[in-house]
PDB file of C-alpha atoms in Angstrom:
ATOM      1  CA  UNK N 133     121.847 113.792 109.344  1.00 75.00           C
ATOM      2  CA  UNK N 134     120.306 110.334 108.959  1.00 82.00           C
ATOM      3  CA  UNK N 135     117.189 109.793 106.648  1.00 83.00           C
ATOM      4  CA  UNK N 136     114.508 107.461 108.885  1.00 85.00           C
ATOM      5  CA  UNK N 137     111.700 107.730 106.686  1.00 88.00           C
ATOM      6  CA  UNK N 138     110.079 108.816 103.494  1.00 86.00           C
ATOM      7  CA  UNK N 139     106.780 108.858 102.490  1.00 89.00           C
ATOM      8  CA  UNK N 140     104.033 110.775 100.278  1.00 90.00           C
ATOM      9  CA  UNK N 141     101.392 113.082 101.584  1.00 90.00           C
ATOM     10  CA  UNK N 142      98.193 114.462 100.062  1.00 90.00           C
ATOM     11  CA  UNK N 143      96.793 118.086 100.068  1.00 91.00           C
ATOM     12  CA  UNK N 144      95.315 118.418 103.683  1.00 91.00           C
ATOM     13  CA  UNK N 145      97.135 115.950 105.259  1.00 93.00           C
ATOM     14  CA  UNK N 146      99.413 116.577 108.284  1.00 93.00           C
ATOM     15  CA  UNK N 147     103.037 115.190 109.252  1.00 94.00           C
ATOM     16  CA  UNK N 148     103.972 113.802 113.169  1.00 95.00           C
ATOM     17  CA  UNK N 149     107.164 114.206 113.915  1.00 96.00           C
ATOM     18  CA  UNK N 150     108.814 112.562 117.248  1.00 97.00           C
ATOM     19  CA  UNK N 151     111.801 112.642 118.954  1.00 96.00           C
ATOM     20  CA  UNK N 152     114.241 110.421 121.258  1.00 96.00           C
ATOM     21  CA  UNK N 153     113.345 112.765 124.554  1.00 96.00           C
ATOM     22  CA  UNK N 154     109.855 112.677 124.068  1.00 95.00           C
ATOM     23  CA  UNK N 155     108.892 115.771 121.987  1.00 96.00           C
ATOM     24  CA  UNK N 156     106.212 115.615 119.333  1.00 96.00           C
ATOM     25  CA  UNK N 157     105.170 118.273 116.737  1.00 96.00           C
ATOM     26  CA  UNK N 158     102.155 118.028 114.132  1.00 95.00           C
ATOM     27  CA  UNK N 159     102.364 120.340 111.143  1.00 95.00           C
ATOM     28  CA  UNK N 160     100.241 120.825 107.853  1.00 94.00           C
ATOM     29  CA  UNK N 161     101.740 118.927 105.539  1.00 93.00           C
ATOM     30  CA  UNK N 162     101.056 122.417 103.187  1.00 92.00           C
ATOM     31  CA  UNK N 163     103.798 123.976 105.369  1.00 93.00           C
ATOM     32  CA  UNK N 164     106.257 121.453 103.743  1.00 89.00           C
ATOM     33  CA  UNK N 165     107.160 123.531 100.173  1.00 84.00           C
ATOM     34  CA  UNK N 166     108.353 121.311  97.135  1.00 83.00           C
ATOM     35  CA  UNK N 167     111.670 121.441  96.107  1.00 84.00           C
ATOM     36  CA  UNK N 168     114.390 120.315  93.882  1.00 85.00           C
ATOM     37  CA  UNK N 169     115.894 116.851  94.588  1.00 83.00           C
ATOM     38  CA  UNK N 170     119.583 118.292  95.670  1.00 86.00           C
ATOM     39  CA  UNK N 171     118.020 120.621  97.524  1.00 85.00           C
ATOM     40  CA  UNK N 172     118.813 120.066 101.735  1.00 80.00           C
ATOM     41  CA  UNK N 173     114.858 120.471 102.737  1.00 81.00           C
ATOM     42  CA  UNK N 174     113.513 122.391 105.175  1.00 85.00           C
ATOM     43  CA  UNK N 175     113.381 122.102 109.129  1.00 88.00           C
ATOM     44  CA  UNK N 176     110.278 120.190 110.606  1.00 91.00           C
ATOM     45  CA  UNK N 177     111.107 120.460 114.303  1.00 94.00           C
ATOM     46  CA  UNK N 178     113.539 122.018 116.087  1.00 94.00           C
ATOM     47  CA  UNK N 179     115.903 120.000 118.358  1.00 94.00           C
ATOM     48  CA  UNK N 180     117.636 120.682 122.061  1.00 93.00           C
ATOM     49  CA  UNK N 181     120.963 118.595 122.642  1.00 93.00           C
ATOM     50  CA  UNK N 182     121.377 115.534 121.761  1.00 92.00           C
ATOM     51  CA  UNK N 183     117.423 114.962 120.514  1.00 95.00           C
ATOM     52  CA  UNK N 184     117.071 113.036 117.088  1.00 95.00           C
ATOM     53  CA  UNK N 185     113.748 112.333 115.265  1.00 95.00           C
ATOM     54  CA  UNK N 186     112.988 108.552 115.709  1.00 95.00           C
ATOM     55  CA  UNK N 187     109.482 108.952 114.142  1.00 95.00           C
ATOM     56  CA  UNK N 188     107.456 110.146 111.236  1.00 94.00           C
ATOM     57  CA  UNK N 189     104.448 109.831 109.930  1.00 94.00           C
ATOM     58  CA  UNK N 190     101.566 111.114 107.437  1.00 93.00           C
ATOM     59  CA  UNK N 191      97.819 111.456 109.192  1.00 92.00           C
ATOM     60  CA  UNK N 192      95.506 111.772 106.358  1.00 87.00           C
ATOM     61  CA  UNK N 193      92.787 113.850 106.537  1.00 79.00           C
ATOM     62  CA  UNK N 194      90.269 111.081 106.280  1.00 73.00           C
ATOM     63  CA  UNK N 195      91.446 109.249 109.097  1.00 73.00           C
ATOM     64  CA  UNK N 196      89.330 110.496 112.090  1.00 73.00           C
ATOM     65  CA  UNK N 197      90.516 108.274 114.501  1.00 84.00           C
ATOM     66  CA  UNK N 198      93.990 108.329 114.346  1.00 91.00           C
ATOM     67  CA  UNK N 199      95.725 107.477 117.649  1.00 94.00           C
ATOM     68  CA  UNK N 200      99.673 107.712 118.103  1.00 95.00           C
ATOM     69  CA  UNK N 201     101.778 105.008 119.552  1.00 96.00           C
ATOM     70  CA  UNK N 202     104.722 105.110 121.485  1.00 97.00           C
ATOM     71  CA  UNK N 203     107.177 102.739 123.038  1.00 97.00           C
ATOM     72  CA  UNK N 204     110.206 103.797 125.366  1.00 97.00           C
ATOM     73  CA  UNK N 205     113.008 101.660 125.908  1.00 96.00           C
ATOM     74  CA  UNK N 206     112.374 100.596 129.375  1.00 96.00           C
ATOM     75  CA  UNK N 207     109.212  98.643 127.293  1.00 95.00           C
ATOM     76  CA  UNK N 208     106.496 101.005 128.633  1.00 96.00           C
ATOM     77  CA  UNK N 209     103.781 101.974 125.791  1.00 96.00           C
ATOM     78  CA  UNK N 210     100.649 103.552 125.402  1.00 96.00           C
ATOM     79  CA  UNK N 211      98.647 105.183 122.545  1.00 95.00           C
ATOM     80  CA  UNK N 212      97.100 108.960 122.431  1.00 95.00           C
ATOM     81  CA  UNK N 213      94.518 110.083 120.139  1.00 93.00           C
ATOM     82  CA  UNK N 214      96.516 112.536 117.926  1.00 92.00           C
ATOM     83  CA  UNK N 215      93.353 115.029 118.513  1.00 91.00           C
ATOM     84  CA  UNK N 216      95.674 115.552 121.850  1.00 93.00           C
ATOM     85  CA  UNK N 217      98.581 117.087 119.666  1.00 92.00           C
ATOM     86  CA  UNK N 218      97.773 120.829 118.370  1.00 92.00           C
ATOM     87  CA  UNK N 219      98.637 121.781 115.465  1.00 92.00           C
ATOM     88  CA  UNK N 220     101.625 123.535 115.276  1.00 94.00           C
ATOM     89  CA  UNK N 221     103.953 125.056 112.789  1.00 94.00           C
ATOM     90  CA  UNK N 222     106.921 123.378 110.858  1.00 92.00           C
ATOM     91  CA  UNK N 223     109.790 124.215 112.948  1.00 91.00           C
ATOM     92  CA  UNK N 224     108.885 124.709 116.130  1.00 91.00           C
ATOM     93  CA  UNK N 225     110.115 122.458 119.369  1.00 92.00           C
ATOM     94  CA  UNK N 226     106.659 120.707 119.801  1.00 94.00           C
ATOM     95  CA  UNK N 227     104.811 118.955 122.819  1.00 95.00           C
ATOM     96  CA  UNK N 228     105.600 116.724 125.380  1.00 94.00           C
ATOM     97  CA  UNK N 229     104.384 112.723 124.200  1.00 93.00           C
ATOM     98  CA  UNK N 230     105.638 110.914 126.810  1.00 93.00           C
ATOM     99  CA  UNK N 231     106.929 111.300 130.266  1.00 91.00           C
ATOM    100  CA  UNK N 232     110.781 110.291 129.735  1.00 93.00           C
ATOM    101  CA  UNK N 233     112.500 109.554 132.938  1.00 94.00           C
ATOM    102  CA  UNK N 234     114.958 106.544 133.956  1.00 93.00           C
ATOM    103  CA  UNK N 235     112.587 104.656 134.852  1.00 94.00           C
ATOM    104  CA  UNK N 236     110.487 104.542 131.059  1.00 95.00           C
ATOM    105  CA  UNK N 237     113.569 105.506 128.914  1.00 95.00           C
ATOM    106  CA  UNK N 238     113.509 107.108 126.054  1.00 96.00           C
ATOM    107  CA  UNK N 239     111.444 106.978 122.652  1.00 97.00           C
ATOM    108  CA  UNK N 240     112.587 104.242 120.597  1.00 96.00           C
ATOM    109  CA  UNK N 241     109.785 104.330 117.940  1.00 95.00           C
ATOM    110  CA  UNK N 242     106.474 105.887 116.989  1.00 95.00           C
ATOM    111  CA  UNK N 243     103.419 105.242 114.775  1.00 93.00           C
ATOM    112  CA  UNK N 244     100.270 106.905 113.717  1.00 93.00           C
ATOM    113  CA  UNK N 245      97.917 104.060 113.798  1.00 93.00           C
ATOM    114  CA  UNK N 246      94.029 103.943 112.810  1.00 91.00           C
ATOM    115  CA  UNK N 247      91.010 102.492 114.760  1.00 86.00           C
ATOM    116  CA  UNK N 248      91.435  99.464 112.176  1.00 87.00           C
ATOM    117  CA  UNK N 249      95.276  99.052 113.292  1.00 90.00           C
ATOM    118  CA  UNK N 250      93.984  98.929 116.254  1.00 89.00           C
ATOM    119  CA  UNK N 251      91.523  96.076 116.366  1.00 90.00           C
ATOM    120  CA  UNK N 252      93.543  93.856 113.924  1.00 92.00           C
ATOM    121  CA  UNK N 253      96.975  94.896 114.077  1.00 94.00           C
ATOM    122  CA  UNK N 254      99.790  93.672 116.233  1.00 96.00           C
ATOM    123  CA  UNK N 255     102.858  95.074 117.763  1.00 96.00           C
ATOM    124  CA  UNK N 256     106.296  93.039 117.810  1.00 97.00           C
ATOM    125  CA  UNK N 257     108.742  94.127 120.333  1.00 96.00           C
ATOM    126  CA  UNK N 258     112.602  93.379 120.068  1.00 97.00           C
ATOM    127  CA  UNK N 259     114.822  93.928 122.595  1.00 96.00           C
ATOM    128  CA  UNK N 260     118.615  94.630 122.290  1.00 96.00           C
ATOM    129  CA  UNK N 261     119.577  91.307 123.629  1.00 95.00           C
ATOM    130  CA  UNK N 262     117.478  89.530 121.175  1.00 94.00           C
ATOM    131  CA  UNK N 263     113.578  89.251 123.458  1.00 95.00           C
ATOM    132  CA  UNK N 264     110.919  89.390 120.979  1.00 96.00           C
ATOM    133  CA  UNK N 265     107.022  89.309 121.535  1.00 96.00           C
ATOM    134  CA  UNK N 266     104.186  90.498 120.125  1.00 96.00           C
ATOM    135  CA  UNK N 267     100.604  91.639 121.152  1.00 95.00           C
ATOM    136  CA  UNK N 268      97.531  92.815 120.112  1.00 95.00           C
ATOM    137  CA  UNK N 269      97.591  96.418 119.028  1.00 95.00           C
ATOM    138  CA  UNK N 270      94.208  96.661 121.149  1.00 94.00           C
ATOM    139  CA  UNK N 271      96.453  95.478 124.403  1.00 94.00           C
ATOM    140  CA  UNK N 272      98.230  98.595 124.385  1.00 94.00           C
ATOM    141  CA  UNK N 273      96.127 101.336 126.544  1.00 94.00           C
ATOM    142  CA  UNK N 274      95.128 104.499 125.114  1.00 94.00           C
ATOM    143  CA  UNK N 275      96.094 107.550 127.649  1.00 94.00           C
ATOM    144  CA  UNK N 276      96.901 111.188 127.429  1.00 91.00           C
ATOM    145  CA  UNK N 277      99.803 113.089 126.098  1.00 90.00           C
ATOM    146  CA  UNK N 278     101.274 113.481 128.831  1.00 88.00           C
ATOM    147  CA  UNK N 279     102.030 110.132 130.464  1.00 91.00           C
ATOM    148  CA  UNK N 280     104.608 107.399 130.755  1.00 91.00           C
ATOM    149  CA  UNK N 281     102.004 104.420 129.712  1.00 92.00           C
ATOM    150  CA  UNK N 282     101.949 101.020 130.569  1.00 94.00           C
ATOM    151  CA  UNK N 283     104.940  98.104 130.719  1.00 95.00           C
ATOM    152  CA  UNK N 284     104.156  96.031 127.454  1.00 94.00           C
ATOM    153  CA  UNK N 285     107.793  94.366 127.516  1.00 95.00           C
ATOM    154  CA  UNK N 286     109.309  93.119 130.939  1.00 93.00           C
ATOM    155  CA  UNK N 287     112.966  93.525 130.513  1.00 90.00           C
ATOM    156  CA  UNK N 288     115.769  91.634 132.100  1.00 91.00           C
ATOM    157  CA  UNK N 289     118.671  93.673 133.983  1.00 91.00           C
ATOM    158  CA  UNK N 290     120.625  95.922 131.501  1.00 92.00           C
ATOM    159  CA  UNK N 291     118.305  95.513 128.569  1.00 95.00           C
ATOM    160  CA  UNK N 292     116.523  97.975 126.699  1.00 96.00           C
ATOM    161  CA  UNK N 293     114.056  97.848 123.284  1.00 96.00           C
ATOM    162  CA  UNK N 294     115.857  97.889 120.082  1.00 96.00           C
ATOM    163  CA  UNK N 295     112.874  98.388 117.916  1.00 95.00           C
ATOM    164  CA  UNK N 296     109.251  97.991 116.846  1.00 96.00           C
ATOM    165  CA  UNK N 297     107.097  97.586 114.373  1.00 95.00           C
ATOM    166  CA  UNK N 298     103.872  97.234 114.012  1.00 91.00           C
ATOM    167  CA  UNK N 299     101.156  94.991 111.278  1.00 91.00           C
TER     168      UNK N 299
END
């Protein structure tokens, strides 16, 4: 087990989970019960293989327009509004977010990002071998669940996305 992220959620608010192969679940974050701080946790999605989480997130209640973005490591990304993502409970093996296949690659990193985000935020790309760029939040295309998105990194021959972040 690796930690990847830790963060604090209200009453009402929900938690996004997302894994390596593509699989998303969205769970109350009510389903989550408190416990000691030794204590091992509980299960928030249940994994096939060799799946690993490589995103989480809070949506607060308040945040209407919360879209979630993805980014594979063939640098194809897209957002989805996370009204596409049912409500599910903790533990279960969730939805399809992305069409994985060799040509997209895999999930290298998620984030639940707002409408603001969106206008004013950007994205930063970096690739394994050390390519780097960044764009506008609002260049990356919102589409369905279910689909692969669009290329927003060209990469050269045997390179793949290390990681993103978002501002």
């Amino acid at each position: 087990d690796k930690l990847i992220a830790a963060m604090f959620a209200a009453k009402d608010d929900e938690v996004s989970l997302i894994t390596h192969n593509g699989q998303a679940i969205r769970f109350k974050e009510a389903d989550v019960r408190q416990m000691g701080r030794t204590a091992a946790g509980v299960s928030g999605m249940k994994l096939k293989g060799d799946d690993k989480i490589v995103s989480a997130d809070v949506l607060s209640k308040g945040d209407k327009d919360r879209e979630i973005l993805v980014v594979t490591e063939c640098g194809f990304g897209k957002t989805t509004s996370a009204k596409e993502y049912k409500i599910q409970n903790r533990g279960g093996s969730g939805i399809k977010t992305a069409k994985v296949t060799t040509k997209t690659g895999k999930v290298v990193g998620a984030f639940a990002v707002t409408a603001e985000d969106k206008k004013e935020g950007e994205l930063v790309v970096m690739s394994k071998n050390g390519q780097v760029i960044k764009l506008p939040l609002k260049d990356v295309p919102k589409l369905g669940r279910d689909t692969q998105g669009v290329k927003v990194m060209r990469m050269k021959a045997g390179d793949s996305i290390a990681t993103i972040v978002y501002f």
